[in-house]
Amino acid sequence: MLSEDMFIMDTCKSTPGFEFYPRFSKKIDVSMLSKELQKKGYYLDKDGSPFFIDVNSSNGKITIFNSLKILIKDQISEDVARVLLKEVLSAINTILKD
């Protein structure tokens, strides 16, 4: 199971937001993840499968790469970014169980 402490947080270099880098090397199937996120009510803005997906949330835009690098853009609150990360990790953990 993936958790927040398995990621390194940094500020985003290009937009207001945060970048989360995994402390390990793992690839995920982003097309499976996109289906799981849609079930949870997220809107997919752009599908760059098999490399990344862009997801819109009411609290910001999220880009998830198949390497598990996660960008949370248009968000200046670290607390809100961490909540979004936990929601994304919940969806990722669901597909990793399968």
Coordinates of N, CA and C in Angstrom, one line a residue:
M1 N 0.8 -1.2 0.0 CA 0.0 0.0 0.0 C 0.9 1.2 0.0
L2 N 0.6 2.2 -0.9 CA 1.3 3.4 -1.0 C 0.8 4.4 0.1
S3 N 1.7 5.2 0.6 CA 1.3 6.2 1.6 C 2.0 7.5 1.4
E4 N 1.6 8.5 1.9 CA 2.2 9.9 1.7 C 3.6 9.9 2.1
D5 N 4.0 9.2 3.1 CA 5.4 9.2 3.6 C 6.4 8.5 2.6
M6 N 5.8 7.9 1.6 CA 6.7 7.2 0.6 C 7.0 8.2 -0.6
F7 N 6.6 9.5 -0.4 CA 6.9 10.5 -1.4 C 7.6 11.7 -0.9
I8 N 8.5 12.3 -1.7 CA 9.2 13.5 -1.4 C 8.4 14.6 -2.0
M9 N 8.1 15.7 -1.2 CA 7.3 16.8 -1.6 C 8.3 18.0 -2.0
D10 N 8.0 18.6 -3.1 CA 8.7 19.8 -3.4 C 7.7 20.8 -4.0
T11 N 8.1 22.1 -4.1 CA 7.2 23.1 -4.7 C 7.4 22.9 -6.3
C12 N 6.3 23.1 -7.0 CA 6.2 23.0 -8.4 C 7.1 24.1 -9.0
K13 N 7.8 23.8 -10.0 CA 8.7 24.8 -10.7 C 8.0 25.7 -11.7
S14 N 6.9 25.2 -12.3 CA 6.3 25.9 -13.4 C 5.0 26.6 -13.0
T15 N 4.3 26.1 -12.1 CA 3.0 26.7 -11.7 C 2.9 26.7 -10.2
P16 N 2.0 27.5 -9.6 CA 1.7 27.3 -8.2 C 1.3 25.9 -7.9
G17 N 1.9 25.2 -7.0 CA 1.6 23.9 -6.7 C 2.7 23.1 -6.1
F18 N 2.5 21.8 -6.1 CA 3.5 20.9 -5.5 C 3.8 19.7 -6.3
E19 N 5.0 19.1 -6.2 CA 5.4 17.9 -6.9 C 5.7 16.9 -5.8
F20 N 5.2 15.6 -6.1 CA 5.5 14.5 -5.2 C 6.2 13.5 -6.0
Y21 N 7.4 13.1 -5.5 CA 8.3 12.2 -6.1 C 8.3 10.9 -5.3
P22 N 8.1 9.7 -5.9 CA 8.2 8.5 -5.1 C 9.7 8.2 -4.7
R23 N 9.8 7.6 -3.5 CA 11.1 7.3 -3.0 C 11.6 5.9 -3.5
F24 N 10.9 5.4 -4.5 CA 11.1 4.1 -5.0 C 10.8 4.1 -6.5
S25 N 11.2 3.0 -7.2 CA 10.9 2.9 -8.6 C 9.8 1.9 -8.9
K26 N 8.8 2.4 -9.5 CA 7.6 1.6 -9.8 C 6.8 2.2 -11.0
K27 N 6.3 1.4 -11.8 CA 5.4 1.9 -12.9 C 4.0 1.4 -12.7
I28 N 3.1 2.2 -13.1 CA 1.7 1.8 -13.0 C 1.0 2.0 -14.3
D29 N -0.1 1.3 -14.5 CA -0.9 1.4 -15.7 C -1.9 2.6 -15.5
V30 N -1.6 3.7 -16.2 CA -2.4 4.9 -16.0 C -3.8 4.8 -16.6
S31 N -3.9 3.9 -17.6 CA -5.3 3.7 -18.2 C -6.2 3.1 -17.2
M32 N -5.7 2.1 -16.4 CA -6.5 1.5 -15.3 C -6.8 2.6 -14.2
L33 N -5.8 3.4 -13.9 CA -6.0 4.4 -12.9 C -7.0 5.5 -13.4
S34 N -7.0 5.8 -14.6 CA -8.0 6.8 -15.1 C -9.4 6.3 -15.0
K35 N -9.6 5.0 -15.2 CA -11.0 4.4 -15.0 C -11.4 4.4 -13.5
E36 N -10.4 4.2 -12.6 CA -10.7 4.2 -11.2 C -11.0 5.6 -10.7
L37 N -10.3 6.6 -11.2 CA -10.5 8.0 -10.8 C -11.9 8.5 -11.4
Q38 N -12.2 8.0 -12.6 CA -13.6 8.4 -13.1 C -14.7 7.8 -12.2
K39 N -14.5 6.6 -11.7 CA -15.5 6.0 -10.8 C -15.6 6.8 -9.6
K40 N -14.5 7.4 -9.1 CA -14.6 8.2 -7.9 C -15.0 9.7 -8.2
G41 N -15.4 10.0 -9.4 CA -16.0 11.3 -9.7 C -15.1 12.3 -10.2
Y42 N -13.8 12.0 -10.5 CA -12.9 12.9 -11.1 C -13.1 13.1 -12.6
Y43 N -12.8 14.2 -13.1 CA -12.9 14.5 -14.5 C -11.5 14.5 -15.1
L44 N -11.4 13.6 -16.1 CA -10.1 13.5 -16.8 C -10.0 14.6 -17.9
D45 N -9.0 15.5 -17.7 CA -8.9 16.6 -18.6 C -8.1 16.2 -19.9
K46 N -7.1 15.4 -19.7 CA -6.2 15.0 -20.8 C -5.7 13.6 -20.5
D47 N -5.8 12.7 -21.5 CA -5.3 11.3 -21.3 C -4.1 11.2 -22.2
G48 N -3.0 11.1 -21.6 CA -1.7 11.0 -22.3 C -1.2 9.5 -22.2
S49 N -2.1 8.6 -22.0 CA -1.8 7.2 -21.8 C -0.8 6.8 -22.9
P50 N 0.2 6.0 -22.6 CA 0.4 5.2 -21.4 C 1.4 6.0 -20.4
F51 N 1.6 7.2 -20.6 CA 2.6 7.9 -19.8 C 2.1 8.8 -18.7
F52 N 0.9 9.4 -18.8 CA 0.4 10.3 -17.8 C -1.1 10.6 -18.0
I53 N -1.8 11.1 -17.0 CA -3.1 11.5 -17.1 C -3.2 12.9 -16.4
D54 N -4.1 13.7 -16.9 CA -4.4 15.0 -16.2 C -5.8 14.9 -15.7
V55 N -6.0 15.3 -14.4 CA -7.2 15.1 -13.7 C -7.6 16.5 -13.2
N56 N -8.9 16.9 -13.4 CA -9.4 18.1 -12.7 C -10.1 17.8 -11.4
S57 N -9.8 18.6 -10.4 CA -10.4 18.5 -9.1 C -10.9 19.9 -8.8
S58 N -11.9 20.0 -7.9 CA -12.3 21.3 -7.5 C -11.2 22.1 -6.8
N59 N -10.2 21.4 -6.3 CA -9.1 22.0 -5.5 C -7.8 22.1 -6.3
G60 N -7.8 21.8 -7.6 CA -6.6 21.9 -8.4 C -6.5 20.9 -9.5
K61 N -5.5 21.0 -10.3 CA -5.3 20.1 -11.4 C -4.2 19.1 -10.9
I62 N -4.4 17.9 -11.3 CA -3.4 16.8 -10.9 C -2.9 16.1 -12.1
T63 N -1.6 16.0 -12.2 CA -1.0 15.2 -13.3 C -0.3 14.0 -12.6
I64 N -0.7 12.8 -13.1 CA -0.1 11.6 -12.6 C 0.6 10.9 -13.7
F65 N 1.9 10.6 -13.5 CA 2.8 9.9 -14.4 C 2.8 8.5 -14.1
N66 N 3.1 7.6 -15.1 CA 3.2 6.2 -14.9 C 4.3 5.8 -14.0
S67 N 5.3 6.8 -13.7 CA 6.4 6.6 -12.8 C 6.0 6.9 -11.4
L68 N 4.7 7.3 -11.2 CA 4.1 7.7 -9.9 C 4.6 9.1 -9.4
K69 N 5.2 9.8 -10.3 CA 5.4 11.3 -10.0 C 4.1 11.9 -10.1
I70 N 3.7 12.7 -9.1 CA 2.4 13.4 -9.0 C 2.6 14.9 -8.9
L71 N 2.0 15.6 -9.8 CA 2.0 17.1 -9.7 C 0.6 17.6 -9.3
I72 N 0.5 18.4 -8.4 CA -0.7 19.1 -8.0 C -0.5 20.6 -8.2
K73 N -1.3 21.0 -9.3 CA -1.1 22.4 -9.8 C -2.3 23.3 -9.4
D74 N -2.0 24.6 -9.5 CA -3.1 25.6 -9.2 C -3.5 25.5 -7.7
Q75 N -2.6 25.2 -6.8 CA -2.9 25.0 -5.4 C -1.7 25.6 -4.6
I76 N -2.0 26.5 -3.7 CA -1.0 27.1 -2.9 C -1.0 26.5 -1.4
S77 N -2.0 25.8 -1.1 CA -2.1 25.3 0.3 C -1.4 23.9 0.3
E78 N -0.4 23.7 1.1 CA 0.3 22.4 1.3 C -0.7 21.4 1.9
D79 N -1.6 21.8 2.8 CA -2.5 20.9 3.4 C -3.5 20.4 2.4
V80 N -4.0 21.2 1.5 CA -5.0 20.8 0.5 C -4.2 19.9 -0.5
A81 N -3.0 20.2 -0.9 CA -2.2 19.3 -1.8 C -2.0 17.9 -1.2
R82 N -1.8 17.9 0.1 CA -1.6 16.6 0.8 C -2.9 15.8 0.8
V83 N -4.0 16.4 1.0 CA -5.3 15.8 0.9 C -5.6 15.2 -0.5
L84 N -5.3 16.0 -1.5 CA -5.4 15.5 -2.9 C -4.5 14.3 -3.1
L85 N -3.3 14.4 -2.7 CA -2.3 13.3 -2.8 C -2.9 12.0 -2.2
K86 N -3.5 12.1 -1.0 CA -4.0 10.9 -0.3 C -5.2 10.4 -1.1
E87 N -6.0 11.2 -1.7 CA -7.1 10.7 -2.5 C -6.6 10.0 -3.7
V88 N -5.6 10.5 -4.4 CA -5.0 9.9 -5.6 C -4.4 8.5 -5.2
L89 N -3.6 8.5 -4.0 CA -3.0 7.3 -3.6 C -4.0 6.2 -3.2
S90 N -5.2 6.6 -2.8 CA -6.3 5.7 -2.5 C -6.7 5.0 -3.8
A91 N -6.8 5.8 -4.9 CA -7.2 5.2 -6.2 C -6.1 4.3 -6.7
I92 N -4.8 4.7 -6.5 CA -3.7 3.9 -7.0 C -3.6 2.6 -6.2
N93 N -3.8 2.7 -4.9 CA -3.8 1.4 -4.1 C -4.9 0.5 -4.5
T94 N -6.0 1.0 -5.0 CA -7.1 0.1 -5.5 C -6.7 -0.7 -6.7
I95 N -6.0 0.0 -7.6 CA -5.6 -0.7 -8.8 C -4.4 -1.6 -8.6
L96 N -3.6 -1.3 -7.6 CA -2.4 -2.2 -7.3 C -2.9 -3.5 -6.6
K97 N -4.1 -3.5 -6.0 CA -4.6 -4.7 -5.4 C -5.0 -5.7 -6.4
D98 N -5.5 -5.2 -7.6 CA -6.0 -6.1 -8.6 C -4.9 -6.9 -9.3

